[in-house]
C-alpha cells in the first residue's frame, strides 16, 4: 500500500480440514491491522479482530505479531552495543512495541552490520522475563536486494517447546496487483 | 461425429494433462438421544455417514477456476436425511475489475452467529443439521463488479431448491410431519428465475452489505390441505410447504473496535401475507490470552427480533390459511467461545437462546479438535427446557441429544 504497511494473503493447504482457509491482512504502520478470515465450508468471509497479536499462530511458538510485516513505526528503539555473533560483526539494539496489545515489553535484536539482516531476537514477556529466542538462518538474496531467511527457529524458554518455520519458493515481481488481495480473491484462492 | 469424438479426446487429454486435485472428507456420525422420542416412529439413536469430495482445477494463472463438490449422506432411519446433492459445480473467471461465477454454487451473506437472517441465495439443507448452516447448491450466474466504492454482485438464479425436512422417522422434527409434495405461488413452480443484487464494502472499521432479493422464498409458509385434517381428533396429518414470490431487502453491518465486534442484520420482506420485519443485533468481545495463556475467550450476545409469532394458533392452522413460524421472536442469545490456539485447533462454543416472552430456553454446546493430521472429532449437545406446548420449540422437548462426528480429511 502507498506509504502504508503490506497486504498479505496466507492460504492453508494442510492440515486437510482447514484446506482452503485463507487469511487476508492489511498491515498499517499506525493503528490496528485489518484482517479477514475465509472459512471455505460456509463460504463465509469473517472480519476478525486484529487484537490477538500475542496469540499463537496455528498452535506454534510464533505469535501473530512475530510473523506479520515488520514496520519501523511499530517500535521505538535503543542502541545497546556493537558485538560479534557467530563471527559476524553485529549491532545489538533493544526495541519496544508501540502497540499496547503486544505480548512483549521489549525485544533484543542482533543485526549483522554487513547487510542489516536480523540474526537473533530475544523476546521478553509482559513481566519482562525472557520468553523466547528466535534464530534466523539460511539467508538467500532476491533481486539483488531482498534478503530472506528460509529457516526461522523459535524456542520458548518457559515451556521448553520450539517451532521451526521453513519458508521456500520465494517469488518476486509475479505481476500480483491490489486486486489479488481483496475479499473476492480471498474466496477464490487455493 | 468423428470430429466430436476427436474434440472430446482432445478435451479429455487436456484435462488429464493439467489434472486438478481432489480433497474433501468422509465422516461418520452417531446421534444419541437421552429419552424416547415424542413420536412412535422415532428412535433413540441414529447412525449416519457423509462424504463431500471436492475437485478443483485451476488454469490461466488462477484466473479461471473449476470446482466440483458432490455431497452424499446416508442415514440409518431417516429416509429424507439420506440424500445426494451437488454443492458446487461452477466455473469462476476473475478479471481486473469483475468476476463471473456460472454454475451451481454457494454464497454466504451475513455476520451473526446464532441466526442467519439475510443469507437468502442458497436453500437450507435442514436435514443435515438444524442450525441451518448447511446449504443446498444453487444454480446461478453471478457477476461481481469490483469498484473503489465497493463490490456490486448481480445474481440470476434459474431454478429453485426445496428446503429439506426430516421424515416421520427423523429426529428432531416438528410435531406435524412436512409433506414431500409442495405448493408454489408462481406458475413456473421450481423453474422460476429469481434475481438478486448486493452492494458490499469495507470502509475503515466497517463492513457493510445492502441487498435485494426477488423470487421464490427460501423459507416456506405452511398450509394444511382440507383432506389432511382429522375431524374427529381435530388433528392434522401433515402440513404442506408453500413457496411464494417475495421481495426482500436486507442490510448486514459489522464494526470492529479493538476487541469488540458489533453486528447487525435486518430485513423486511413482502409476499407472504403481512409484511415481515426481522432483525438481529449484538456483539462479540474477545479476551485475548487469558491469564497469559494461549486461551482466547469470546463473549457473544445477540438479540433477535421477528414480528411473526412463534406460537401456533390452532384455529388459524385448521382454517386453511397459510401460516409461518419463526423460532426467534424476541430472543436473547448468550454464548462463550473458547479457542485454545493449540496445534489441534481445539475449540468450544457454548450458548443459550432465551425466549424473552417466557418461551423457554434452548442450549447448545459444540466442541471440536483435530486428531493427528487428518482426523477431526466434533461433539455437539443440544436441548431445550421450559418450552410451552404451543411454540415451535415444543416439538423438541424430548430431544436432548448428543451428536458425535468423526471425519477423515484427504
XYZ file of C-alpha atoms in Angstrom:
600
model
C 0.000 0.000 0.000
C 1.213 3.507 -0.773
C 3.106 4.673 2.270
C 1.379 2.143 4.479
C 2.042 -1.468 5.551
C 1.824 -4.644 3.485
C -1.122 -6.562 2.104
C -0.734 -10.274 2.603
C -2.719 -13.437 1.978
C -1.999 -16.671 3.848
C -3.583 -19.791 2.369
C -3.708 -23.067 4.284
C -3.147 -26.277 2.386
C -2.647 -28.566 5.368
C -3.886 -29.797 7.810
C -6.505 -31.014 5.370
C -9.517 -29.990 7.456
C -8.559 -26.324 7.101
C -7.564 -26.579 3.426
C -8.776 -23.503 1.565
C -8.934 -21.403 4.721
C -7.306 -18.077 3.962
C -6.302 -15.026 5.952
C -6.202 -11.586 4.337
C -4.252 -8.930 6.267
C -3.726 -5.248 5.632
C -0.919 -4.101 7.896
C -0.912 -0.458 8.871
C 2.115 1.419 10.128
C -0.052 3.173 12.673
C -3.234 1.757 14.207
C -4.744 -1.727 14.168
C -4.357 -4.018 11.154
C -7.366 -5.136 9.103
C -7.904 -8.892 8.895
C -10.458 -11.093 7.189
C -10.664 -14.864 7.506
C -12.280 -17.018 4.820
C -13.995 -20.207 6.014
C -14.452 -22.450 2.968
C -17.045 -24.833 4.479
C -19.516 -21.982 4.964
C -18.004 -19.865 2.178
C -18.062 -17.125 4.794
C -15.677 -14.175 4.953
C -15.350 -13.093 8.578
C -13.822 -9.801 9.676
C -11.696 -10.643 12.695
C -10.287 -8.553 15.493
C -6.576 -7.983 14.991
C -6.099 -7.581 18.728
C -4.826 -11.107 19.193
C -1.285 -10.078 18.244
C 0.147 -12.004 21.142
C -1.810 -15.201 20.415
C -0.019 -18.206 18.924
C -0.193 -18.682 15.175
C -1.765 -22.115 14.465
C -0.631 -23.549 17.789
C 3.017 -22.731 17.112
C 5.536 -20.807 19.214
C 5.207 -17.912 16.766
C 2.744 -15.195 17.754
C 0.821 -13.320 15.061
C 2.940 -10.250 15.770
C 6.115 -12.278 15.081
C 5.098 -13.153 11.539
C 3.165 -10.035 10.466
C 5.018 -7.440 8.439
C 7.612 -5.584 10.500
C 7.237 -1.840 10.093
C 9.734 0.649 11.502
C 6.866 2.622 13.096
C 5.755 -0.371 15.190
C 8.614 0.022 17.676
C 10.760 2.577 19.422
C 14.464 1.759 19.575
C 17.537 1.921 21.805
C 21.060 1.065 20.675
C 22.857 -1.212 23.162
C 26.286 -2.133 21.807
C 28.478 -3.359 18.976
C 29.196 -7.062 19.278
C 30.070 -10.217 17.385
C 27.631 -13.047 16.792
C 28.736 -16.318 15.087
C 31.896 -14.481 13.891
C 29.795 -11.691 12.383
C 30.003 -8.023 13.288
C 26.572 -7.102 14.691
C 24.615 -4.244 16.178
C 22.679 -5.153 19.292
C 19.658 -2.982 19.986
C 16.508 -3.085 22.021
C 13.081 -2.268 20.615
C 9.822 -1.562 22.406
C 6.431 -2.329 20.784
C 4.254 0.747 20.356
C 1.046 -1.331 20.437
C -0.236 -1.865 23.976
C -1.734 -5.221 22.887
C 1.705 -6.634 22.181
C 2.679 -9.642 24.270
C 6.183 -8.211 24.819
C 7.704 -5.463 26.902
C 10.849 -5.476 24.792
C 12.865 -7.388 22.212
C 16.656 -7.545 21.860
C 17.789 -7.788 18.239
C 21.175 -8.947 16.901
C 21.559 -7.482 13.372
C 24.588 -8.010 11.138
C 26.456 -4.910 10.005
C 27.095 -6.228 6.523
C 23.515 -6.453 5.191
C 21.390 -5.384 8.172
C 19.925 -8.883 8.453
C 18.297 -9.981 11.714
C 20.250 -12.921 13.163
C 18.691 -13.360 16.555
C 15.824 -11.859 18.562
C 15.097 -12.315 22.261
C 11.508 -11.710 23.327
C 10.648 -10.568 26.860
C 7.101 -11.151 28.128
C 4.793 -8.670 29.863
C 6.540 -9.401 33.167
C 9.875 -8.619 31.469
C 11.057 -12.248 31.763
C 12.858 -13.916 28.846
C 10.141 -15.768 26.918
C 11.503 -16.817 23.531
C 14.562 -16.730 21.289
C 14.315 -16.602 17.505
C 17.265 -17.604 15.293
C 17.391 -16.710 11.573
C 19.479 -18.922 9.269
C 19.709 -19.977 5.619
C 19.528 -16.431 4.200
C 19.043 -16.052 0.441
C 19.110 -12.857 -1.576
C 16.440 -11.990 -4.157
C 16.539 -9.380 -6.931
C 20.000 -8.399 -5.683
C 18.419 -6.594 -2.746
C 15.947 -8.557 -0.578
C 17.453 -10.930 1.991
C 15.075 -13.601 3.256
C 15.735 -16.199 5.968
C 14.422 -19.592 4.891
C 14.812 -21.036 8.378
C 13.375 -19.380 11.478
C 13.760 -21.321 14.715
C 11.756 -20.151 17.733
C 12.466 -21.578 21.147
C 10.171 -20.926 24.090
C 12.243 -20.921 27.287
C 9.249 -21.012 29.595
C 7.575 -24.097 28.105
C 10.610 -25.777 26.519
C 8.703 -26.070 23.218
C 10.050 -24.924 19.877
C 8.879 -24.321 16.315
C 10.906 -24.343 13.128
C 9.353 -22.138 10.414
C 10.697 -23.066 6.986
C 9.966 -20.784 4.067
C 10.748 -21.605 0.484
C 9.943 -20.796 -3.118
C 10.031 -17.014 -2.695
C 8.948 -15.301 -5.898
C 9.118 -11.620 -6.756
C 7.537 -9.431 -9.431
C 4.984 -12.086 -10.310
C 2.527 -9.456 -11.550
C 0.260 -9.550 -8.484
C -1.855 -6.421 -8.018
C -4.101 -4.998 -5.261
C -6.924 -6.966 -6.861
C -5.206 -10.204 -5.755
C -5.539 -9.054 -2.162
C -9.246 -8.344 -1.819
C -12.211 -10.200 -0.358
C -13.185 -11.657 -3.741
C -9.803 -13.226 -4.331
C -9.875 -14.482 -0.730
C -12.849 -16.693 -1.663
C -11.225 -17.919 -4.844
C -7.614 -18.509 -3.939
C -6.254 -22.055 -3.452
C -19.450 -37.200 -35.317
C -15.824 -38.163 -35.788
C -14.899 -34.521 -35.234
C -16.858 -34.536 -31.967
C -15.151 -37.583 -30.565
C -11.755 -36.180 -31.558
C -12.634 -32.984 -29.744
C -13.738 -34.989 -26.719
C -10.463 -36.896 -26.669
C -8.571 -33.653 -27.041
C -10.532 -32.108 -24.167
C -10.019 -35.165 -22.005
C -6.309 -35.238 -22.625
C -6.078 -31.513 -21.873
C -7.916 -32.097 -18.622
C -5.747 -35.013 -17.606
C -2.625 -33.162 -18.665
C -3.446 -30.340 -16.237
C -5.236 -32.552 -13.752
C -6.643 -30.704 -10.804
C -6.750 -32.137 -7.355
C -9.202 -33.916 -5.151
C -9.662 -33.189 -1.481
C -12.543 -33.481 0.955
C -13.809 -35.628 3.788
C -15.638 -38.791 4.744
C -17.395 -38.755 8.109
C -19.325 -40.995 10.442
C -21.855 -39.621 12.884
C -23.621 -41.015 15.925
C -26.651 -39.113 17.171
C -27.885 -40.283 20.565
C -30.974 -39.146 22.498
C -31.393 -39.146 26.254
C -35.096 -40.038 26.123
C -37.508 -41.896 23.870
C -38.958 -39.773 21.104
C -42.308 -37.982 21.357
C -43.489 -39.918 18.308
C -43.533 -43.727 17.980
C -41.731 -43.692 14.619
C -38.648 -42.087 16.202
C -35.553 -43.857 17.535
C -33.088 -43.420 20.384
C -30.001 -43.429 18.181
C -29.188 -42.593 14.575
C -26.025 -43.581 12.730
C -25.129 -41.792 9.526
C -22.256 -41.394 7.101
C -21.448 -38.495 4.842
C -18.888 -37.677 2.161
C -18.022 -34.403 0.468
C -15.169 -34.743 -2.022
C -14.056 -31.646 -3.903
C -12.344 -31.446 -7.260
C -10.594 -28.202 -8.114
C -8.965 -27.346 -11.382
C -7.216 -24.018 -11.870
C -5.842 -22.555 -15.044
C -4.931 -19.213 -16.579
C -2.740 -18.418 -13.571
C -5.619 -18.950 -11.162
C -7.908 -16.533 -13.011
C -10.096 -19.464 -14.032
C -11.300 -21.978 -11.502
C -13.450 -25.064 -11.935
C -14.929 -26.624 -8.800
C -16.995 -29.791 -8.430
C -18.255 -30.725 -4.975
C -20.746 -33.576 -4.691
C -22.219 -34.391 -1.292
C -23.858 -37.594 -0.063
C -25.429 -38.515 3.264
C -26.769 -41.916 4.313
C -28.871 -42.082 7.475
C -29.848 -45.282 9.269
C -33.507 -44.334 9.872
C -34.445 -41.026 8.267
C -35.102 -41.550 4.547
C -35.296 -37.777 3.962
C -31.900 -37.273 5.540
C -30.391 -39.800 3.157
C -29.733 -37.629 0.137
C -27.318 -36.596 -2.576
C -26.597 -33.057 -3.638
C -24.241 -31.122 -5.869
C -22.926 -28.421 -3.559
C -20.722 -26.882 -6.223
C -20.298 -27.324 -9.961
C -19.041 -23.981 -11.065
C -16.661 -22.036 -13.206
C -15.268 -18.771 -11.915
C -13.481 -16.299 -14.118
C -11.683 -13.394 -12.489
C -10.743 -10.244 -14.391
C -9.301 -6.950 -13.209
C -12.487 -5.307 -12.053
C -15.074 -8.051 -12.364
C -15.623 -11.695 -11.569
C -18.105 -14.120 -13.086
C -19.423 -17.303 -11.448
C -21.559 -19.669 -13.506
C -22.992 -22.993 -12.419
C -24.106 -24.438 -9.112
C -22.570 -22.573 -6.213
C -22.949 -21.242 -2.695
C -22.957 -17.674 -1.424
C -22.930 -16.531 2.198
C -24.278 -13.199 3.388
C -24.366 -12.041 6.977
C -22.439 -11.501 10.179
C -24.399 -13.042 13.083
C -23.589 -16.289 14.884
C -26.964 -17.714 16.011
C -29.465 -16.621 13.377
C -28.731 -16.258 9.680
C -31.392 -13.790 8.578
C -30.132 -12.131 5.421
C -28.464 -15.209 3.889
C -31.003 -15.845 1.135
C -29.258 -17.121 -2.006
C -28.977 -20.801 -1.073
C -31.663 -23.060 0.322
C -31.063 -24.508 3.789
C -30.273 -28.215 3.887
C -32.103 -28.579 7.189
C -31.814 -32.355 7.483
C -28.024 -32.220 7.812
C -28.126 -30.029 10.917
C -30.897 -27.952 12.468
C -28.518 -24.978 12.875
C -29.282 -24.015 9.271
C -25.633 -23.634 8.285
C -25.699 -26.404 5.675
C -26.881 -25.253 2.276
C -28.003 -26.869 -0.978
C -26.168 -25.941 -4.158
C -27.926 -23.155 -6.102
C -27.797 -22.730 -9.889
C -26.620 -19.203 -10.598
C -24.899 -16.682 -12.759
C -23.176 -14.146 -10.511
C -21.422 -11.099 -11.890
C -19.358 -9.192 -9.333
C -18.329 -5.674 -10.308
C -15.354 -4.621 -8.233
C -15.062 -0.865 -7.828
C -13.330 1.568 -5.482
C -16.679 2.274 -3.844
C -17.464 -1.369 -3.180
C -18.495 -4.590 -4.860
C -21.808 -4.911 -6.702
C -22.968 -8.534 -7.029
C -25.688 -9.250 -9.563
C -27.370 -12.648 -9.448
C -29.587 -14.511 -11.887
C -30.845 -17.644 -10.152
C -32.534 -20.035 -12.563
C -34.338 -22.727 -10.643
C -35.272 -23.271 -7.037
C -34.385 -25.913 -4.445
C -36.955 -27.093 -1.905
C -35.962 -26.980 1.752
C -35.221 -30.433 3.149
C -37.263 -31.595 6.154
C -36.888 -34.704 8.336
C -39.192 -37.626 7.555
C -41.671 -39.165 10.024
C -38.785 -41.300 11.348
C -36.434 -38.331 11.679
C -35.438 -36.706 14.928
C -35.685 -33.947 15.946
C -38.682 -32.938 13.853
C -41.813 -30.818 14.081
C -44.841 -32.481 15.677
C -46.708 -32.476 12.369
C -44.724 -34.103 9.531
C -43.967 -31.974 6.480
C -45.453 -33.195 3.191
C -42.989 -34.241 0.479
C -45.254 -32.531 -2.063
C -45.009 -28.742 -2.177
C -47.068 -25.812 -3.499
C -45.796 -22.783 -5.410
C -47.297 -19.352 -5.944
C -45.636 -18.972 -9.323
C -46.927 -20.946 -12.303
C -43.281 -21.607 -13.191
C -43.010 -23.531 -9.907
C -39.411 -24.595 -9.218
C -38.258 -23.183 -12.567
C -38.939 -19.560 -11.625
C -35.883 -17.403 -12.271
C -35.017 -15.306 -9.223
C -32.942 -12.120 -9.198
C -30.783 -10.557 -6.532
C -28.353 -7.683 -6.154
C -25.996 -6.754 -3.350
C -23.611 -3.909 -2.684
C -20.914 -4.569 -0.134
C -17.942 -2.548 1.015
C -15.298 -2.280 3.708
C -14.848 1.251 4.949
C -12.270 1.501 7.699
C -13.620 -0.396 10.668
C -16.972 -1.103 8.965
C -18.059 -3.944 6.696
C -21.460 -3.284 5.163
C -23.802 -5.084 2.774
C -27.153 -3.973 1.342
C -29.127 -6.435 -0.738
C -32.418 -7.003 -2.503
C -33.871 -10.360 -3.476
C -36.873 -11.009 -5.719
C -38.024 -14.552 -6.215
C -39.142 -17.753 -4.563
C -38.874 -17.560 -0.785
C -36.297 -19.990 0.600
C -38.349 -20.133 3.773
C -41.811 -21.592 3.076
C -45.102 -20.897 4.756
C -47.127 -23.972 5.607
C -50.621 -24.947 4.558
C -52.948 -27.645 5.826
C -54.835 -29.242 2.953
C -58.506 -29.966 3.824
C -58.001 -33.714 3.362
C -55.218 -33.749 5.951
C -57.470 -32.732 8.851
C -58.785 -35.491 11.049
C -62.201 -34.028 12.092
C -62.701 -36.487 14.942
C -59.375 -35.968 16.688
C -59.161 -32.347 15.454
C -55.570 -33.149 14.460
C -53.522 -32.617 11.333
C -51.789 -35.444 9.446
C -49.241 -33.278 7.665
C -48.516 -29.740 6.523
C -47.564 -28.697 3.001
C -44.792 -26.159 2.326
C -45.963 -23.197 0.261
C -43.256 -21.295 -1.609
C -44.320 -17.772 -2.555
C -42.688 -14.981 -4.547
C -41.162 -12.463 -2.180
C -39.361 -9.149 -2.245
C -36.765 -8.918 0.492
C -34.471 -6.001 1.278
C -31.740 -6.503 3.819
C -28.718 -4.928 5.445
C -25.800 -6.508 7.254
C -23.276 -4.440 9.123
C -20.243 -5.145 11.223
C -17.967 -2.730 13.016
C -14.725 -3.555 14.711
C -13.304 -1.615 17.614
C -10.351 -3.163 19.430
C -11.593 -6.478 20.787
C -15.225 -5.545 20.085
C -17.163 -6.781 17.081
C -20.533 -5.040 16.735
C -23.034 -6.714 14.434
C -26.387 -6.038 12.841
C -28.591 -7.872 10.358
C -32.076 -6.645 9.404
C -34.576 -7.458 6.700
C -38.033 -6.559 5.509
C -39.995 -8.992 3.338
C -43.292 -8.839 1.461
C -45.152 -11.587 -0.340
C -46.020 -13.958 2.481
C -49.184 -12.386 3.859
C -48.380 -9.492 6.159
C -45.026 -7.784 5.710
C -42.320 -9.472 7.792
C -39.692 -7.467 9.658
C -36.833 -9.193 11.324
C -33.583 -8.041 12.919
C -30.657 -9.290 14.922
C -28.082 -7.159 16.685
C -25.286 -7.980 19.052
C -21.605 -8.088 19.843
C -18.682 -10.386 20.340
C -15.930 -9.370 22.740
C -12.711 -11.393 22.883
C -10.448 -11.692 25.906
C -7.115 -12.484 24.275
C -4.576 -14.675 26.056
C -6.497 -15.186 29.294
C -4.093 -15.309 32.278
C -1.043 -15.004 29.993
C -2.044 -18.325 28.390
C -2.810 -19.055 24.745
C -6.532 -19.314 25.537
C -8.903 -16.790 23.926
C -12.383 -16.393 25.369
C -15.033 -14.676 23.297
C -18.291 -13.485 24.807
C -21.240 -13.365 22.416
C -24.566 -11.590 22.963
C -27.189 -11.262 20.238
C -30.770 -10.027 20.367
C -33.169 -11.481 17.806
C -36.431 -9.890 16.781
C -39.078 -11.174 14.391
C -42.570 -9.718 14.121
C -44.019 -13.092 13.211
C -45.160 -15.030 16.238
C -43.596 -18.242 17.460
C -46.862 -19.580 18.883
C -49.238 -21.836 16.999
C -52.895 -20.813 16.859
C -54.899 -23.996 16.043
C -57.867 -22.013 14.672
C -55.603 -20.411 12.070
C -53.895 -23.662 11.138
C -57.178 -25.506 10.639
C -58.911 -22.798 8.619
C -56.805 -23.408 5.551
C -54.719 -20.252 5.944
C -51.031 -20.449 5.269
C -49.052 -19.888 8.429
C -45.488 -19.076 9.117
C -43.351 -19.515 12.175
C -40.126 -18.068 13.357
C -38.106 -19.812 16.041
C -36.876 -16.374 17.120
C -39.444 -13.804 18.156
C -37.888 -11.786 20.942
C -34.925 -13.876 21.928
C -31.593 -13.273 23.559
C -28.536 -15.348 22.663
C -25.697 -15.555 25.180
C -22.602 -17.522 24.351
C -18.952 -18.126 25.080
C -16.354 -19.245 22.569
C -13.157 -20.845 23.854
C -10.239 -21.070 21.444
C -7.216 -22.946 22.776
C -4.931 -21.836 19.910
C -3.165 -25.190 20.045
C -1.848 -27.219 17.142
C -5.022 -29.357 17.259
C -7.245 -26.265 16.765
C -9.345 -27.135 19.829
C -12.477 -25.027 20.141
C -15.607 -24.923 22.244
C -18.741 -22.846 21.793
C -21.469 -22.861 24.436
C -24.640 -20.854 24.024
C -28.145 -20.457 25.325
C -31.056 -18.885 23.478
C -33.552 -17.363 25.917
C -37.072 -16.563 24.748
C -37.804 -13.240 26.434
C -41.565 -13.823 26.217
C -41.320 -16.818 28.538
C -40.955 -19.398 25.783
C -38.162 -21.308 27.487
C -34.517 -21.751 26.617
C -32.503 -23.816 24.194
C -28.978 -24.944 24.956
C -26.152 -25.694 22.615
C -22.560 -26.838 23.171
C -20.195 -27.527 20.262
C -16.598 -28.636 20.561
C -14.050 -29.815 18.026
C -10.450 -30.928 17.919
C -8.112 -32.256 15.244
C -6.676 -35.712 15.863
C -3.336 -36.277 14.203
C -3.009 -34.668 10.793
C -6.169 -35.669 9.032
C -8.888 -36.577 11.521
C -11.301 -34.238 13.242
C -13.613 -35.016 16.138
C -16.692 -32.870 16.721
C -19.153 -33.220 19.582
C -22.360 -31.256 19.827
C -25.040 -31.316 22.553
C -28.404 -29.620 22.238
C -31.556 -29.440 24.302
C -34.462 -27.218 25.293
C -36.155 -26.528 28.611
C -39.240 -24.731 29.869
C -40.825 -24.623 26.441
C -44.631 -24.050 26.394
C -46.674 -26.557 24.354
C -47.894 -24.035 21.786
C -44.496 -22.877 20.478
C -42.367 -24.078 17.598
C -39.763 -25.424 20.019
C -42.313 -27.640 21.824
C -41.804 -30.451 19.294
C -38.189 -30.754 20.509
C -38.961 -31.039 24.262
C -37.892 -34.686 24.469
C -34.968 -34.310 22.082
C -31.993 -33.646 24.368
C -29.209 -35.123 22.311
C -25.501 -35.568 21.713
C -24.052 -35.761 18.230
C -20.549 -37.143 17.770
C -18.859 -36.885 14.403
C -15.520 -38.219 13.328
C -14.291 -37.022 9.955
C -11.303 -38.072 7.878
C -9.900 -35.430 5.560
C -7.922 -36.207 2.430
